[in-house]
Amino acid sequence: MEPQDTSQDGPTRRFLLECMTWAGTGVLWSVAAGLPQAAMLGSAEAAEAAFSFVQISDSHIGFDKVANPDPLATLHEAVEQIKALAQKPAFVLHTGDITHLSRPAEFDAAQQMIAEIGLPVFYVPGEHDVLDEGRGRAYLDRYGAGSRGAGWHSFEQHGVRYIGLVNVLDLKAGGLGNLGNEQLEWLENTVAGLSSSTPIVVFAHIPLWSVYPEWGWGTEDGARALTYLRRFGSVTVLNGHIHQIMQKVEGNVAFHTARSTAFPQPVPGTAPSPGPVRVAPGELRKLLGTTSVSFVPGRQPLAIVDTPLAG
Amino acid sequence: MRSPLSRRTVACLALPLALVPFVARAAAPVAISIDNFAFTPQVLTVPLGTIVTWKNGDDIPHTIVDTGGAFRSPVLDTDDAFSFTFATVGEYGYFCGLHPHMTGRIIVTRG
């Protein structure tokens, strides 16, 4: 990897494209004190990680169209992949769109399948999880214990502070994802007492950064959330929603979006709409997958590894 | 011999029947398609009383939400439809509650 030119506002396009390519083929991505580093899978750095967690996203249980007629089967493969990890993760984050239409049977099927992992699971809802008449009541009844507002919550594990944000409710015409004042104030208060050396992991469904506003891939007030996190030495933002891996590093903040376990979506601007991409059956599992994040205490790197379900 | 009451009853029954051809002529139903995350036509002008029906042709669900709160559809999966009768003159901006970058407008005129 070429050294990043820190004199610019962000990484160069070539740098970004290199990172995206590597992520897609299983490269370990780590961030130490805001400086991105990459190493091949199975390296010493991966082996010595003290603890790790796994991110899964966009399982869309209930979807039955050509792009993937059986997303419960591909979620099952993701579950098996997590169970087979050499280093047992501490927990699982699900970054939303658990279901396709927020139906009780879809939530039930997803919950039973994900329970097979046998680890604690922390959720944030996607826009597909708040389609019930109560606009998110069904999600909260099932997953909202201990959360605030529409389901935002925070917890600490091994010295890392995790913050789950909800940006899929009260969306405005012509707008993007939305956090809202109440949640932003809660975020500000939640991080106010933390030391700037505390590693922060933020997870939310829609990307907090502007991936492609033309398709609604961004969060209206995401920048305000990031101002509260700017003083921290290591911030990792994990999102879903766009069903593909994208990474960006801005100062000390590393942004990462995960693959879906159900179906891929097009690269921004390469299709008339962000609708599901239909691929040959043998290709599908190369475009679905899970994300593993490792943390090495003392050196503060968060190493992100994306693994496809196949290929 | 018929009582005045029954004559009134007959008149009441007949009135709506007489109005049907007039209403149908004045406001034929109009369809809006949802394909590729877009409403077509995006801007629609209809006379008062028109029934507008949105039908989702995408593989992904959408909803129809009026910015002014006059109507809000349940979630529309593929091939599902939602209808609303525009009984008040005015301009209605609407969007998809899941994908708010999808917007449309309906202008209701006196006809």
Short mmCIF file of C-alpha atoms in Angstrom, two decimals:
data_model
loop_
_atom_site.label_atom_id
_atom_site.label_comp_id
_atom_site.label_asym_id
_atom_site.label_seq_id
_atom_site.Cartn_x
_atom_site.Cartn_y
_atom_site.Cartn_z
CA MET A 1 0.00 0.00 0.00
CA GLU A 2 1.20 3.47 -0.79
CA PRO A 3 1.57 5.85 2.14
CA GLN A 4 -1.45 8.03 2.55
CA ASP A 5 -0.96 11.68 1.77
CA THR A 6 -2.06 13.26 5.02
CA SER A 7 -1.86 16.77 3.59
CA GLN A 8 -5.11 16.16 1.77
CA ASP A 9 -8.60 16.18 3.24
CA GLY A 10 -9.06 12.49 2.64
CA PRO A 11 -7.44 9.50 1.01
CA THR A 12 -6.94 9.59 -2.74
CA ARG A 13 -9.39 7.80 -5.02
CA ARG A 14 -6.71 5.28 -5.97
CA PHE A 15 -6.02 4.59 -2.31
CA LEU A 16 -9.70 4.02 -1.67
CA LEU A 17 -10.08 1.72 -4.64
CA GLU A 18 -7.08 -0.33 -3.49
CA CYS A 19 -8.58 -0.73 -0.05
CA MET A 20 -11.96 -1.74 -1.49
CA THR A 21 -10.34 -4.34 -3.74
CA TRP A 22 -8.32 -5.79 -0.90
CA ALA A 23 -11.30 -5.95 1.43
CA GLY A 24 -13.22 -7.89 -1.17
CA THR A 25 -10.49 -10.52 -1.38
CA GLY A 26 -10.03 -10.98 2.36
CA VAL A 27 -7.43 -8.57 3.60
CA LEU A 28 -7.05 -7.54 7.19
CA TRP A 29 -7.67 -3.84 7.60
CA SER A 30 -6.45 -2.16 10.74
CA VAL A 31 -6.41 1.35 12.03
CA ALA A 32 -3.83 2.46 14.59
CA ALA A 33 -4.09 6.00 15.92
CA GLY A 34 -5.90 7.07 12.78
CA LEU A 35 -3.29 5.64 10.39
CA PRO A 36 -4.66 2.88 8.23
CA GLN A 37 -2.56 -0.25 7.82
CA ALA A 38 -3.26 -3.38 5.86
CA ALA A 39 -1.98 -6.93 6.23
CA MET A 40 -2.93 -10.23 4.69
CA LEU A 41 -5.37 -12.54 6.43
CA GLY A 42 -3.81 -14.97 8.90
CA SER A 43 -0.99 -12.59 9.79
CA ALA A 44 0.52 -12.33 13.26
CA GLU A 45 -1.54 -9.22 13.91
CA ALA A 46 -4.76 -11.17 13.39
CA ALA A 47 -3.53 -14.04 15.58
CA GLU A 48 -2.62 -11.93 18.61
CA ALA A 49 -5.86 -9.97 18.81
CA ALA A 50 -7.11 -10.16 22.38
CA PHE A 51 -10.75 -10.02 21.52
CA SER A 52 -12.95 -9.66 18.51
CA PHE A 53 -16.56 -9.24 17.52
CA VAL A 54 -18.49 -9.92 14.34
CA GLN A 55 -20.77 -7.65 12.34
CA ILE A 56 -23.59 -9.06 10.24
CA SER A 57 -26.05 -6.94 8.31
CA ASP A 58 -29.05 -6.79 6.02
CA SER A 59 -30.31 -10.35 6.44
CA HIS A 60 -33.69 -9.30 4.88
CA ILE A 61 -35.55 -12.39 6.11
CA GLY A 62 -38.79 -12.49 4.09
CA PHE A 63 -37.24 -11.38 0.79
CA ASP A 64 -38.07 -13.99 -1.87
CA LYS A 65 -37.17 -12.44 -5.21
CA VAL A 66 -34.78 -13.64 -7.93
CA ALA A 67 -31.71 -11.96 -6.39
CA ASN A 68 -31.93 -14.50 -3.52
CA PRO A 69 -35.09 -16.61 -3.08
CA ASP A 70 -33.84 -17.97 0.29
CA PRO A 71 -32.07 -15.40 2.48
CA LEU A 72 -32.65 -17.61 5.55
CA ALA A 73 -30.32 -20.17 3.96
CA THR A 74 -27.58 -17.60 3.33
CA LEU A 75 -28.02 -16.23 6.87
CA HIS A 76 -27.56 -19.81 8.06
CA GLU A 77 -24.28 -19.99 6.14
CA ALA A 78 -23.15 -16.75 7.79
CA VAL A 79 -24.07 -18.20 11.19
CA GLU A 80 -22.02 -21.33 10.46
CA GLN A 81 -19.10 -19.17 9.32
CA ILE A 82 -19.15 -17.27 12.62
CA LYS A 83 -19.39 -20.49 14.66
CA ALA A 84 -16.33 -21.83 12.82
CA LEU A 85 -14.09 -18.84 13.60
CA ALA A 86 -10.80 -19.93 15.20
CA GLN A 87 -10.97 -17.13 17.75
CA LYS A 88 -14.40 -17.05 19.38
CA PRO A 89 -15.86 -13.55 19.05
CA ALA A 90 -17.14 -11.79 22.17
CA PHE A 91 -20.45 -10.83 20.58
CA VAL A 92 -22.25 -10.02 17.34
CA LEU A 93 -23.48 -6.67 16.02
CA HIS A 94 -26.39 -6.72 13.56
CA THR A 95 -26.56 -3.42 11.68
CA GLY A 96 -30.19 -3.65 10.64
CA ASP A 97 -32.64 -4.85 8.01
CA ILE A 98 -33.00 -8.03 10.01
CA THR A 99 -36.31 -8.56 8.19
CA HIS A 100 -37.67 -7.47 4.84
CA LEU A 101 -41.18 -6.34 5.86
CA SER A 102 -41.11 -6.22 9.70
CA ARG A 103 -43.52 -9.17 9.91
CA PRO A 104 -43.56 -11.17 13.16
CA ALA A 105 -42.80 -14.43 11.33
CA GLU A 106 -39.75 -12.80 9.71
CA PHE A 107 -38.47 -11.53 13.07
CA ASP A 108 -39.09 -14.99 14.56
CA ALA A 109 -37.15 -16.79 11.81
CA ALA A 110 -34.23 -14.37 12.03
CA GLN A 111 -34.10 -14.53 15.81
CA GLN A 112 -34.08 -18.34 15.87
CA MET A 113 -31.36 -18.54 13.24
CA ILE A 114 -29.11 -15.90 14.84
CA ALA A 115 -29.57 -17.53 18.27
CA GLU A 116 -27.71 -20.55 16.87
CA ILE A 117 -24.49 -18.52 17.04
CA GLY A 118 -24.73 -18.79 20.82
CA LEU A 119 -23.33 -15.29 21.47
CA PRO A 120 -24.83 -12.03 22.70
CA VAL A 121 -26.20 -10.01 19.77
CA PHE A 122 -26.62 -6.22 19.71
CA TYR A 123 -28.94 -4.71 17.13
CA VAL A 124 -29.89 -1.46 15.49
CA PRO A 125 -32.94 -1.39 13.18
CA GLY A 126 -32.90 -0.82 9.44
CA GLU A 127 -35.75 0.89 7.60
CA HIS A 128 -37.14 -2.57 6.78
CA ASP A 129 -37.49 -3.32 10.52
CA VAL A 130 -39.79 -0.39 11.35
CA LEU A 131 -42.58 -1.02 8.82
CA ASP A 132 -45.13 -2.20 11.39
CA GLU A 133 -48.14 -0.02 12.19
CA GLY A 134 -46.38 1.23 15.31
CA ARG A 135 -43.40 2.41 13.18
CA GLY A 136 -40.76 0.52 15.11
CA ARG A 137 -42.81 -0.65 18.09
CA ALA A 138 -42.47 -4.30 17.00
CA TYR A 139 -38.68 -3.92 16.79
CA LEU A 140 -38.48 -2.24 20.21
CA ASP A 141 -40.70 -4.88 21.83
CA ARG A 142 -38.27 -7.53 20.65
CA TYR A 143 -34.84 -5.87 20.78
CA GLY A 144 -35.29 -2.59 22.65
CA ALA A 145 -34.64 -3.71 26.25
CA GLY A 146 -32.32 -1.20 27.90
CA SER A 147 -32.33 1.14 24.90
CA ARG A 148 -33.47 4.75 24.60
CA GLY A 149 -35.78 6.45 22.11
CA ALA A 150 -36.15 4.43 18.91
CA GLY A 151 -33.57 1.89 20.12
CA TRP A 152 -30.28 3.74 20.50
CA HIS A 153 -27.98 2.28 23.13
CA SER A 154 -24.42 2.14 24.38
CA PHE A 155 -22.24 -0.36 26.19
CA GLU A 156 -18.60 -1.02 27.05
CA GLN A 157 -16.58 -4.17 26.51
CA HIS A 158 -12.82 -4.62 27.06
CA GLY A 159 -12.28 -0.87 27.28
CA VAL A 160 -14.03 -0.12 23.98
CA ARG A 161 -17.20 2.01 23.99
CA TYR A 162 -19.90 0.84 21.56
CA ILE A 163 -22.72 3.13 20.49
CA GLY A 164 -25.71 1.90 18.47
CA LEU A 165 -27.56 4.69 16.64
CA VAL A 166 -30.92 4.63 14.83
CA ASN A 167 -31.11 6.67 11.62
CA VAL A 168 -34.08 5.07 9.84
CA LEU A 169 -37.04 6.87 11.40
CA ASP A 170 -38.82 10.19 10.75
CA LEU A 171 -37.20 10.44 7.33
CA LYS A 172 -37.98 13.67 5.48
CA ALA A 173 -39.02 14.03 1.82
CA GLY A 174 -35.95 14.37 -0.38
CA GLY A 175 -33.71 13.65 2.59
CA LEU A 176 -31.29 10.99 3.79
CA GLY A 177 -31.00 8.96 7.00
CA ASN A 178 -31.97 10.90 10.11
CA LEU A 179 -30.74 10.80 13.73
CA GLY A 180 -32.71 13.74 15.14
CA ASN A 181 -31.99 16.21 17.95
CA GLU A 182 -32.95 14.01 20.87
CA GLN A 183 -30.63 11.20 19.83
CA LEU A 184 -27.79 13.59 19.00
CA GLU A 185 -28.06 15.17 22.46
CA TRP A 186 -28.02 11.70 23.99
CA LEU A 187 -24.89 10.88 21.97
CA GLU A 188 -23.18 14.08 23.11
CA ASN A 189 -23.96 13.27 26.76
CA THR A 190 -22.95 9.62 26.39
CA VAL A 191 -19.42 10.42 25.20
CA ALA A 192 -18.97 13.58 27.30
CA GLY A 193 -17.40 11.81 30.29
CA LEU A 194 -15.14 9.49 28.29
CA SER A 195 -11.38 9.88 28.02
CA SER A 196 -10.24 10.79 24.49
CA SER A 197 -8.12 7.64 24.47
CA THR A 198 -11.21 5.41 24.71
CA PRO A 199 -11.65 3.55 21.42
CA ILE A 200 -15.15 4.21 20.05
CA VAL A 201 -17.19 1.94 17.80
CA VAL A 202 -20.37 3.48 16.39
CA PHE A 203 -22.82 1.26 14.55
CA ALA A 204 -25.94 2.30 12.64
CA HIS A 205 -27.85 1.02 9.63
CA ILE A 206 -27.56 3.78 7.00
CA PRO A 207 -23.99 5.02 6.44
CA LEU A 208 -23.25 8.05 8.63
CA TRP A 209 -21.05 9.44 5.87
CA SER A 210 -22.21 10.56 2.45
CA VAL A 211 -21.67 7.48 0.27
CA TYR A 212 -24.07 8.40 -2.55
CA PRO A 213 -26.82 10.91 -1.66
CA GLU A 214 -28.44 10.41 -5.11
CA TRP A 215 -29.56 7.01 -3.82
CA GLY A 216 -30.16 8.22 -0.29
CA TRP A 217 -26.94 6.59 0.95
CA GLY A 218 -25.98 8.95 3.73
CA THR A 219 -27.28 10.53 6.95
CA GLU A 220 -28.64 14.07 7.00
CA ASP A 221 -27.23 14.95 10.43
CA GLY A 222 -24.39 12.39 10.46
CA ALA A 223 -21.76 15.14 10.38
CA ARG A 224 -23.12 16.57 13.64
CA ALA A 225 -22.76 13.16 15.29
CA LEU A 226 -19.15 13.01 14.15
CA THR A 227 -18.33 16.40 15.70
CA TYR A 228 -18.97 14.83 19.13
CA LEU A 229 -16.48 12.06 18.29
CA ARG A 230 -13.73 14.15 16.75
CA ARG A 231 -11.59 14.38 19.92
CA PHE A 232 -11.28 10.59 20.23
CA GLY A 233 -8.08 8.93 19.01
CA SER A 234 -9.80 5.92 17.47
CA VAL A 235 -13.32 5.95 16.08
CA THR A 236 -14.70 3.13 13.93
CA VAL A 237 -18.08 3.60 12.24
CA LEU A 238 -19.78 0.39 11.09
CA ASN A 239 -22.81 0.57 8.79
CA GLY A 240 -24.89 -1.65 6.51
CA HIS A 241 -27.72 -0.65 4.15
CA ILE A 242 -25.74 -0.54 0.90
CA HIS A 243 -25.02 -4.31 0.70
CA GLN A 244 -21.38 -3.89 -0.28
CA ILE A 245 -18.04 -3.06 1.30
CA MET A 246 -16.96 0.56 1.29
CA GLN A 247 -14.26 2.10 3.42
CA LYS A 248 -13.09 5.60 4.09
CA VAL A 249 -10.70 7.11 6.61
CA GLU A 250 -11.12 10.69 7.69
CA GLY A 251 -8.76 11.87 10.43
CA ASN A 252 -9.12 9.39 13.28
CA VAL A 253 -12.44 8.06 12.00
CA ALA A 254 -12.58 4.85 9.95
CA PHE A 255 -15.86 4.24 8.12
CA HIS A 256 -16.80 0.77 6.98
CA THR A 257 -19.93 -0.74 5.45
CA ALA A 258 -20.59 -4.48 5.56
CA ARG A 259 -21.90 -6.89 2.98
CA SER A 260 -25.44 -8.18 3.27
CA THR A 261 -26.12 -11.84 4.06
CA ALA A 262 -29.06 -11.72 1.59
CA PHE A 263 -28.35 -9.99 -1.74
CA PRO A 264 -25.89 -7.51 -3.27
CA GLN A 265 -26.71 -3.97 -4.38
CA PRO A 266 -25.01 -2.12 -7.22
CA VAL A 267 -21.91 0.04 -6.96
CA PRO A 268 -23.15 3.67 -6.80
CA GLY A 269 -24.07 5.07 -10.18
CA THR A 270 -23.60 1.82 -12.08
CA ALA A 271 -27.32 0.97 -12.30
CA PRO A 272 -30.56 2.92 -12.80
CA SER A 273 -31.52 2.30 -9.14
CA PRO A 274 -30.12 0.74 -5.95
CA GLY A 275 -32.39 -2.33 -6.34
CA PRO A 276 -31.06 -5.87 -5.75
CA VAL A 277 -28.41 -7.07 -8.20
CA ARG A 278 -29.23 -10.40 -9.83
CA VAL A 279 -26.16 -12.57 -10.35
CA ALA A 280 -25.56 -16.14 -11.49
CA PRO A 281 -26.30 -18.56 -8.61
CA GLY A 282 -22.61 -19.54 -8.33
CA GLU A 283 -21.61 -15.89 -7.90
CA LEU A 284 -24.06 -14.89 -5.16
CA ARG A 285 -22.10 -16.15 -2.15
CA LYS A 286 -18.99 -14.28 -3.27
CA LEU A 287 -20.96 -11.06 -2.80
CA LEU A 288 -22.48 -11.89 0.61
CA GLY A 289 -20.60 -12.22 3.87
CA THR A 290 -19.72 -11.21 7.40
CA THR A 291 -17.27 -8.79 8.98
CA SER A 292 -14.94 -9.55 11.86
CA VAL A 293 -13.39 -6.77 13.95
CA SER A 294 -10.42 -7.43 16.25
CA PHE A 295 -9.02 -5.28 19.01
CA VAL A 296 -5.50 -5.51 20.40
CA PRO A 297 -5.31 -3.81 23.81
CA GLY A 298 -2.41 -1.45 24.32
CA ARG A 299 -1.85 -0.60 20.69
CA GLN A 300 -5.44 0.38 19.94
CA PRO A 301 -5.80 -0.99 16.45
CA LEU A 302 -9.18 -2.17 15.27
CA ALA A 303 -8.63 -4.73 12.58
CA ILE A 304 -11.54 -5.22 10.19
CA VAL A 305 -11.75 -8.37 8.08
CA ASP A 306 -14.54 -8.99 5.58
CA THR A 307 -15.15 -12.61 4.65
CA PRO A 308 -17.44 -13.64 1.79
CA LEU A 309 -19.71 -16.66 2.29
CA ALA A 310 -17.85 -18.35 -0.58
CA GLY A 311 -15.09 -17.76 -3.10
CA MET B 1 -101.66 4.48 -1.99
CA ARG B 2 -97.97 5.47 -1.35
CA SER B 3 -96.95 7.35 1.74
CA PRO B 4 -94.71 10.50 1.47
CA LEU B 5 -92.00 8.59 3.38
CA SER B 6 -91.67 5.86 0.79
CA ARG B 7 -91.51 8.44 -2.01
CA ARG B 8 -88.61 10.13 -0.22
CA THR B 9 -86.90 6.78 0.22
CA VAL B 10 -87.16 6.08 -3.49
CA ALA B 11 -85.75 9.51 -4.26
CA CYS B 12 -82.81 8.97 -1.90
CA LEU B 13 -81.97 5.66 -3.49
CA ALA B 14 -82.17 7.09 -6.97
CA LEU B 15 -79.96 10.11 -6.34
CA PRO B 16 -76.59 8.35 -6.05
CA LEU B 17 -77.38 6.28 -9.14
CA ALA B 18 -78.03 9.44 -11.09
CA LEU B 19 -74.68 10.90 -9.99
CA VAL B 20 -72.53 7.90 -10.92
CA PRO B 21 -72.05 8.71 -14.65
CA PHE B 22 -71.23 12.33 -13.78
CA VAL B 23 -68.59 11.40 -11.16
CA ALA B 24 -67.00 8.80 -13.44
CA ARG B 25 -66.68 11.33 -16.29
CA ALA B 26 -65.28 14.03 -14.06
CA ALA B 27 -62.52 11.97 -12.43
CA ALA B 28 -61.27 8.84 -14.15
CA PRO B 29 -58.89 6.83 -11.95
CA VAL B 30 -55.19 7.51 -12.54
CA ALA B 31 -52.23 5.17 -12.00
CA ILE B 32 -48.70 6.03 -10.85
CA SER B 33 -46.04 3.37 -11.33
CA ILE B 34 -43.11 2.78 -9.00
CA ASP B 35 -40.13 1.39 -10.89
CA ASN B 36 -36.40 1.73 -10.32
CA PHE B 37 -37.00 3.73 -7.14
CA ALA B 38 -38.95 6.45 -8.98
CA PHE B 39 -42.59 7.57 -9.29
CA THR B 40 -43.92 7.89 -12.85
CA PRO B 41 -45.34 10.38 -13.60
CA GLN B 42 -43.46 12.30 -10.94
CA VAL B 43 -45.79 15.29 -11.21
CA LEU B 44 -49.47 14.62 -11.85
CA THR B 45 -52.39 17.03 -12.26
CA VAL B 46 -55.86 15.56 -11.65
CA PRO B 47 -59.39 16.93 -11.20
CA LEU B 48 -61.08 16.90 -7.81
CA GLY B 49 -62.41 13.49 -6.78
CA THR B 50 -59.80 11.48 -8.69
CA ILE B 51 -58.74 8.13 -7.30
CA VAL B 52 -54.96 7.81 -7.70
CA THR B 53 -53.41 4.35 -7.43
CA TRP B 54 -49.70 3.69 -6.89
CA LYS B 55 -48.39 0.25 -7.84
CA ASN B 56 -44.95 -1.03 -6.84
CA GLY B 57 -43.05 -2.74 -9.67
CA ASP B 58 -39.73 -2.94 -7.76
CA ASP B 59 -38.16 -5.94 -5.99
CA ILE B 60 -37.93 -3.74 -2.89
CA PRO B 61 -40.88 -2.46 -0.83
CA HIS B 62 -41.88 1.19 -0.81
CA THR B 63 -44.42 3.35 1.01
CA ILE B 64 -46.34 6.47 -0.04
CA VAL B 65 -46.24 9.27 2.54
CA ASP B 66 -47.86 12.68 2.10
CA THR B 67 -45.62 15.43 3.53
CA GLY B 68 -48.76 17.17 4.82
CA GLY B 69 -50.10 14.04 6.51
CA ALA B 70 -53.20 13.58 4.33
CA PHE B 71 -52.30 10.00 3.44
CA ARG B 72 -49.78 7.31 4.36
CA SER B 73 -49.81 3.87 2.79
CA PRO B 74 -48.95 0.61 4.49
CA VAL B 75 -45.79 -1.02 3.17
CA LEU B 76 -46.18 -1.98 -0.50
CA ASP B 77 -44.29 -5.12 -1.46
CA THR B 78 -43.75 -6.04 -5.11
CA ASP B 79 -47.01 -5.65 -7.13
CA ASP B 80 -48.90 -4.21 -4.13
CA ALA B 81 -51.00 -1.11 -4.75
CA PHE B 82 -52.33 1.79 -2.69
CA SER B 83 -55.19 4.14 -3.65
CA PHE B 84 -56.23 7.54 -2.35
CA THR B 85 -59.19 9.69 -3.39
CA PHE B 86 -58.28 13.37 -3.69
CA ALA B 87 -61.34 15.16 -2.30
CA THR B 88 -59.67 18.51 -1.63
CA VAL B 89 -58.17 20.94 -4.14
CA GLY B 90 -54.49 21.67 -3.61
CA GLU B 91 -50.93 20.50 -4.08
CA TYR B 92 -49.71 17.32 -2.38
CA GLY B 93 -45.99 16.52 -2.05
CA TYR B 94 -45.27 12.91 -1.19
CA PHE B 95 -42.26 10.60 -0.81
CA CYS B 96 -41.30 7.01 -0.03
CA GLY B 97 -41.00 6.51 3.73
CA LEU B 98 -38.18 3.99 3.24
CA HIS B 99 -36.30 5.83 0.49
CA PRO B 100 -37.07 9.52 0.99
CA HIS B 101 -35.02 10.56 -2.03
CA MET B 102 -38.01 9.22 -4.00
CA THR B 103 -40.45 12.14 -4.26
CA GLY B 104 -43.56 13.03 -6.25
CA ARG B 105 -46.24 15.70 -6.45
CA ILE B 106 -49.96 15.68 -7.17
CA ILE B 107 -51.85 18.82 -8.10
CA VAL B 108 -55.61 18.59 -7.60
CA THR B 109 -57.69 21.09 -9.59
CA ARG B 110 -61.39 21.94 -9.60
CA GLY B 111 -61.65 19.96 -12.83
#
